[in-house]
Short mmCIF file of C-alpha atoms and ligand atoms in Angstrom, two decimals:
data_model
loop_
_atom_site.label_atom_id
_atom_site.label_comp_id
_atom_site.label_asym_id
_atom_site.label_seq_id
_atom_site.Cartn_x
_atom_site.Cartn_y
_atom_site.Cartn_z
CA MET A 1 76.40 99.25 89.16
CA ASN A 2 78.78 99.26 86.20
CA PHE A 3 81.94 97.23 86.26
CA THR A 4 84.41 97.83 83.35
CA VAL A 5 87.65 96.04 83.09
CA LEU A 6 90.39 97.57 80.87
CA THR A 7 92.69 94.75 80.23
CA LEU A 8 95.11 93.09 77.71
CA PHE A 9 93.49 89.66 78.45
CA PRO A 10 89.65 90.15 78.32
CA LYS A 11 88.92 86.48 77.95
CA LEU A 12 90.21 85.96 81.55
CA VAL A 13 87.56 88.42 82.99
CA ASP A 14 84.82 87.60 80.40
CA SER A 15 84.31 84.13 81.86
CA PHE A 16 84.23 85.57 85.29
CA PHE A 17 81.22 87.53 84.27
CA GLU A 18 79.69 84.59 82.69
CA HIS A 19 79.42 82.34 85.98
CA GLY A 20 77.89 82.19 89.41
CA MET A 21 76.56 85.07 91.41
CA ILE A 22 77.95 87.72 89.02
CA SER A 23 76.28 86.30 85.98
CA ARG A 24 72.85 86.15 88.11
CA GLY A 25 73.44 89.84 89.06
CA ILE A 26 73.84 90.71 85.45
CA GLU A 27 70.75 88.75 84.44
CA LYS A 28 68.78 90.62 86.99
CA ASN A 29 69.97 93.94 85.64
CA LEU A 30 71.55 94.74 89.15
CA ILE A 31 74.97 95.01 87.72
CA THR A 32 76.64 95.17 84.23
CA GLY A 33 80.14 93.71 83.64
CA HIS A 34 82.26 94.00 80.58
CA CYS A 35 85.82 94.25 79.40
CA ILE A 36 87.64 96.64 77.08
CA ASN A 37 90.77 95.29 75.33
CA ILE A 38 93.38 97.99 75.77
CA ARG A 39 95.21 96.56 72.67
CA ASP A 40 92.23 97.71 70.56
CA PHE A 41 93.48 101.27 71.36
CA SER A 42 96.96 100.78 70.09
CA CYS A 43 98.29 103.31 67.78
CA ASP A 44 100.47 101.26 65.36
CA ARG A 45 99.97 98.48 62.94
CA HIS A 46 101.75 96.03 65.29
CA ASN A 47 99.31 96.83 68.15
CA THR A 48 102.00 97.85 70.37
CA VAL A 49 100.93 98.44 74.06
CA ASP A 50 104.20 98.37 75.85
CA ASP A 51 107.59 99.88 75.53
CA ARG A 52 111.07 99.84 77.27
CA PRO A 53 111.48 101.90 80.41
CA TYR A 54 113.14 105.10 80.37
CA GLY A 55 116.32 105.09 82.36
CA GLY A 56 116.77 101.35 81.56
CA GLY A 57 116.12 98.22 83.50
CA SER A 58 114.36 95.06 83.01
CA GLY A 59 110.78 94.53 81.65
CA MET A 60 108.43 96.63 79.74
CA VAL A 61 106.06 99.36 80.69
CA MET A 62 102.48 99.94 79.41
CA LYS A 63 102.39 102.78 76.97
CA PRO A 64 100.20 105.92 77.86
CA GLU A 65 98.42 106.40 74.61
CA PRO A 66 96.49 103.21 74.38
CA LEU A 67 95.61 103.42 78.04
CA GLN A 68 94.46 106.98 77.77
CA ALA A 69 92.25 106.09 74.84
CA ALA A 70 90.79 102.93 76.53
CA ILE A 71 89.98 104.90 79.85
CA LEU A 72 88.41 107.77 77.84
CA ALA A 73 86.30 105.31 75.99
CA ALA A 74 85.09 103.70 79.14
CA LYS A 75 84.39 106.97 80.66
CA LYS A 76 82.25 107.97 77.63
CA LYS A 77 80.05 105.12 78.42
CA ALA A 78 80.06 105.39 81.98
CA PRO A 79 80.87 109.04 83.00
CA GLU A 80 80.00 108.50 86.69
CA SER A 81 82.35 105.65 87.20
CA LEU A 82 85.48 105.94 89.27
CA VAL A 83 88.80 104.98 87.47
CA VAL A 84 90.64 102.47 89.76
CA LEU A 85 94.06 101.35 89.01
CA MET A 86 95.10 97.94 90.17
CA THR A 87 98.58 98.22 91.76
CA PRO A 88 100.44 96.56 94.70
CA GLN A 89 101.29 100.21 95.67
CA GLY A 90 97.73 101.30 96.11
CA ASN A 91 95.38 101.58 99.19
CA ARG A 92 94.80 98.08 100.72
CA PHE A 93 91.42 96.65 99.74
CA ASN A 94 89.27 95.21 102.66
CA GLN A 95 85.71 94.76 103.56
CA GLU A 96 85.15 98.31 104.68
CA LYS A 97 86.34 99.40 101.30
CA ALA A 98 83.99 96.96 99.55
CA PHE A 99 81.09 98.62 101.48
CA GLU A 100 82.36 102.19 100.59
CA LEU A 101 82.44 101.44 97.00
CA ALA A 102 79.20 99.36 96.97
CA TRP A 103 77.21 102.23 98.82
CA ARG A 104 78.88 104.92 96.52
CA ASN A 105 77.17 103.00 93.82
CA LYS A 106 78.99 105.02 91.06
CA GLY A 107 80.35 102.32 88.85
CA LEU A 108 84.05 101.30 88.55
CA ILE A 109 86.55 101.20 85.59
CA PHE A 110 89.42 98.84 86.46
CA VAL A 111 92.85 99.60 84.92
CA CYS A 112 94.71 96.24 84.95
CA GLY A 113 98.39 96.52 84.42
CA ARG A 114 100.82 94.00 83.08
CA TYR A 115 104.66 93.88 82.84
CA GLU A 116 106.31 96.32 85.10
CA GLY A 117 103.06 98.44 85.33
CA ILE A 118 101.68 101.43 83.64
CA ASP A 119 103.21 104.73 82.59
CA GLU A 120 103.16 107.02 85.65
CA ARG A 121 101.57 109.92 83.78
CA ILE A 122 98.32 107.90 83.33
CA ALA A 123 98.32 107.09 87.10
CA THR A 124 98.63 110.83 87.89
CA THR A 125 96.28 112.29 85.44
CA LEU A 126 93.33 109.84 84.83
CA VAL A 127 93.16 107.59 87.87
CA ASP A 128 90.85 108.33 90.75
CA GLU A 129 92.28 105.80 93.15
CA GLU A 130 95.13 103.27 93.36
CA ILE A 131 94.05 99.88 95.05
CA SER A 132 95.91 96.83 96.08
CA ILE A 133 94.55 93.57 97.14
CA GLY A 134 97.68 92.69 99.31
CA ASP A 135 101.23 92.85 99.96
CA TYR A 136 102.38 90.58 97.13
CA VAL A 137 103.03 91.16 93.41
CA MET A 138 101.03 89.37 90.76
CA THR A 139 101.71 89.30 87.00
CA GLY A 140 98.54 91.34 86.22
CA GLY A 141 95.73 93.28 87.66
CA GLU A 142 92.87 90.97 86.36
CA LEU A 143 92.66 88.78 89.40
CA ALA A 144 92.74 91.82 91.64
CA SER A 145 89.91 93.34 89.68
CA MET A 146 87.74 90.20 89.96
CA VAL A 147 88.45 89.90 93.73
CA ILE A 148 87.25 93.50 94.11
CA ILE A 149 84.15 93.15 91.72
CA ASP A 150 83.22 89.90 93.56
CA SER A 151 83.20 91.22 97.05
CA ILE A 152 81.45 94.48 96.01
CA ALA A 153 78.84 92.90 93.88
CA ARG A 154 77.62 90.49 96.69
CA LEU A 155 76.78 93.59 98.77
CA ILE A 156 74.52 95.04 96.11
CA PRO A 157 70.93 94.40 97.25
CA GLY A 158 69.38 91.43 95.34
CA VAL A 159 72.67 90.09 93.83
CA LEU A 160 72.96 87.44 96.67
CA GLY A 161 70.07 84.79 96.94
CA SER A 162 69.43 85.84 100.48
CA SER A 163 69.80 89.49 101.74
CA GLU A 164 70.53 88.00 105.03
CA SER A 165 73.63 86.03 104.03
CA ALA A 166 75.95 89.12 103.82
CA LYS A 167 74.75 90.56 107.14
CA SER A 168 76.51 87.82 109.27
CA ASP A 169 79.75 87.67 107.05
CA SER A 170 83.07 88.06 108.61
CA PHE A 171 84.22 91.63 109.18
CA ILE A 172 80.79 92.97 109.84
CA ASP A 173 81.31 95.03 112.96
CA ASP A 174 84.84 93.81 113.20
CA ARG A 175 83.92 90.18 114.01
CA LEU A 176 84.51 86.83 112.21
CA GLU A 177 81.42 84.74 111.37
CA TYR A 178 80.39 81.91 113.55
CA ALA A 179 80.89 78.23 112.84
CA GLN A 180 78.57 76.70 110.11
CA TYR A 181 77.18 73.36 109.90
CA THR A 182 74.98 71.34 107.45
CA ARG A 183 73.65 67.91 107.04
CA PRO A 184 74.42 65.04 108.18
CA GLU A 185 73.98 65.69 111.81
CA GLU A 186 77.08 63.34 112.42
CA PHE A 187 80.05 63.31 110.21
CA GLU A 188 83.09 61.12 111.00
CA GLY A 189 81.88 60.89 114.66
CA LEU A 190 81.59 64.71 114.94
CA LYS A 191 78.22 66.01 115.92
CA VAL A 192 76.55 69.23 115.03
CA PRO A 193 76.19 71.24 118.24
CA GLU A 194 72.79 70.24 119.88
CA VAL A 195 71.57 73.86 120.15
CA LEU A 196 71.52 74.41 116.37
CA LEU A 197 68.90 71.47 116.07
CA SER A 198 66.81 72.88 118.87
CA GLY A 199 64.83 75.44 116.92
CA ASN A 200 65.12 77.86 119.83
CA HIS A 201 66.08 81.08 117.97
CA GLU A 202 67.23 83.01 120.89
CA LYS A 203 69.57 80.10 122.04
CA ILE A 204 70.87 79.68 118.45
CA ARG A 205 71.53 83.43 118.34
CA LEU A 206 73.38 83.38 121.56
CA TRP A 207 75.54 80.34 120.52
CA ARG A 208 76.36 82.11 117.21
CA LYS A 209 77.35 85.17 119.00
CA GLU A 210 79.75 83.17 121.33
CA SER A 211 81.01 81.25 118.33
CA SER A 212 81.90 84.40 116.49
CA LEU A 213 83.46 85.98 119.53
CA LYS A 214 85.66 82.95 120.10
CA ARG A 215 86.81 82.71 116.50
CA THR A 216 87.61 86.36 116.44
CA PHE A 217 89.51 86.20 119.60
CA LEU A 218 91.52 82.96 118.60
CA LYS A 219 92.05 83.91 114.95
CA ARG A 220 92.10 87.59 114.64
CA VAL A 221 92.47 89.37 118.00
CA ASP A 222 93.42 92.53 116.23
CA LEU A 223 89.76 92.98 115.12
CA LEU A 224 88.58 93.03 118.81
CA HIS A 225 91.10 95.79 119.41
CA LYS A 226 89.51 97.90 116.73
CA SER A 227 86.13 98.10 118.07
CA ARG A 228 84.73 98.01 121.77
CA LEU A 229 82.83 95.08 123.18
CA ASN A 230 79.16 95.50 123.55
CA ALA A 231 77.44 94.69 126.78
CA GLU A 232 76.52 91.12 125.64
CA GLU A 233 79.99 90.45 124.56
CA LYS A 234 81.45 91.67 127.87
CA LYS A 235 79.17 89.23 129.60
CA ILE A 236 80.53 86.45 127.52
CA PHE A 237 84.15 87.32 128.07
CA LYS A 238 83.45 87.62 131.90
CA ARG A 239 81.99 84.17 131.96
CA TRP A 240 84.99 82.74 129.98
CA SER A 241 87.42 84.39 132.34
CA GLN A 242 85.63 82.91 135.31
CA GLU A 243 85.65 79.44 133.67
CA LEU A 244 89.48 79.84 132.93
CA GLU A 245 90.00 81.01 136.52
CA THR A 246 88.33 77.75 137.80
CA PHE A 247 90.30 75.65 135.37
CA VAL A 248 93.59 77.26 136.49
CA ARG A 249 92.64 76.67 140.31
CA GLU A 250 91.89 73.04 139.63
N1 SAM B 1 106.49 96.62 89.06
C1 SAM B 1 105.32 97.01 89.84
C2 SAM B 1 105.78 97.19 91.27
O1 SAM B 1 106.66 96.73 91.88
O2 SAM B 1 105.05 97.86 91.92
C3 SAM B 1 104.52 95.58 89.76
C4 SAM B 1 103.94 95.35 88.46
S1 SAM B 1 103.04 93.75 88.39
C5 SAM B 1 104.25 92.71 87.88
C6 SAM B 1 102.04 94.09 87.08
C7 SAM B 1 100.52 94.47 87.36
O3 SAM B 1 99.85 93.48 88.09
C8 SAM B 1 100.36 95.74 88.12
O4 SAM B 1 100.60 96.79 87.18
C9 SAM B 1 99.09 95.60 88.75
O5 SAM B 1 97.92 96.10 87.83
C10 SAM B 1 98.85 94.27 88.85
N2 SAM B 1 99.22 93.77 90.34
C11 SAM B 1 100.10 93.11 90.95
N3 SAM B 1 99.99 92.94 92.19
C12 SAM B 1 98.87 93.51 92.56
C13 SAM B 1 98.35 93.75 93.71
N4 SAM B 1 98.88 93.14 94.90
N5 SAM B 1 97.20 94.38 93.99
C14 SAM B 1 96.62 94.82 92.68
N6 SAM B 1 97.19 94.77 91.58
C15 SAM B 1 98.24 94.18 91.49
#
């Protein structure tokens, strides 16, 4: 899958492509990642990429011509790719969206705004989708594009060390992941739950199921409202409610 980032600060994103899981995915030819400097497409000798907003007001707006040329250049290299504008006004990014984009496997061209954002005519003519990473405003779209690339890349088969790791991640089937422990067995007087040392796979699976359910209930009950409990989960909830009942009666 191709990731192309159109930005005024390519160095910010280049270093992201050079590290960790992303760089390994690139080495294995599972993904490609590169930046296009929007400034390279400016039309004057001062390399201007922004201008004052029509109608007045503070800040500057990114000019349409360099953006158009940069997007068309990126499209020429990767015609199948979707053009995605990073904007706080876009559709909210989440794990479901990450899966959708990973499965579509079409390649993505990210348009990173700066200043007050980009000229509206680019958004309405050359952009396939507007995406936001949350209800807050950052100074540029680069961090947002890296957040999105990171979460999509780890879903592409082979990019993560173990294909199993992504299967139990939080938000799969609207549940948070179970509690995790590693060595040492005891830390500051706190012990790893016995069952995890037992080697009994079924007991471990059940413990994890319960841990995941407990965390989802306590931290993100909204997720439980989104999807029905399965038979095993109902059984766990019934047991909890019986335990609570006894507790209240005592
Ligand atoms: N004036 C714009 C508004 O109020 O909608 C915000 C512009 S912001 C200062 C500059 C750029 O940062 C945006 O064009 C966008 O590319 C990026 N950006 C800021 N917050 C973002 C978010 N939550 N998600 C995605 N991109 C964001």
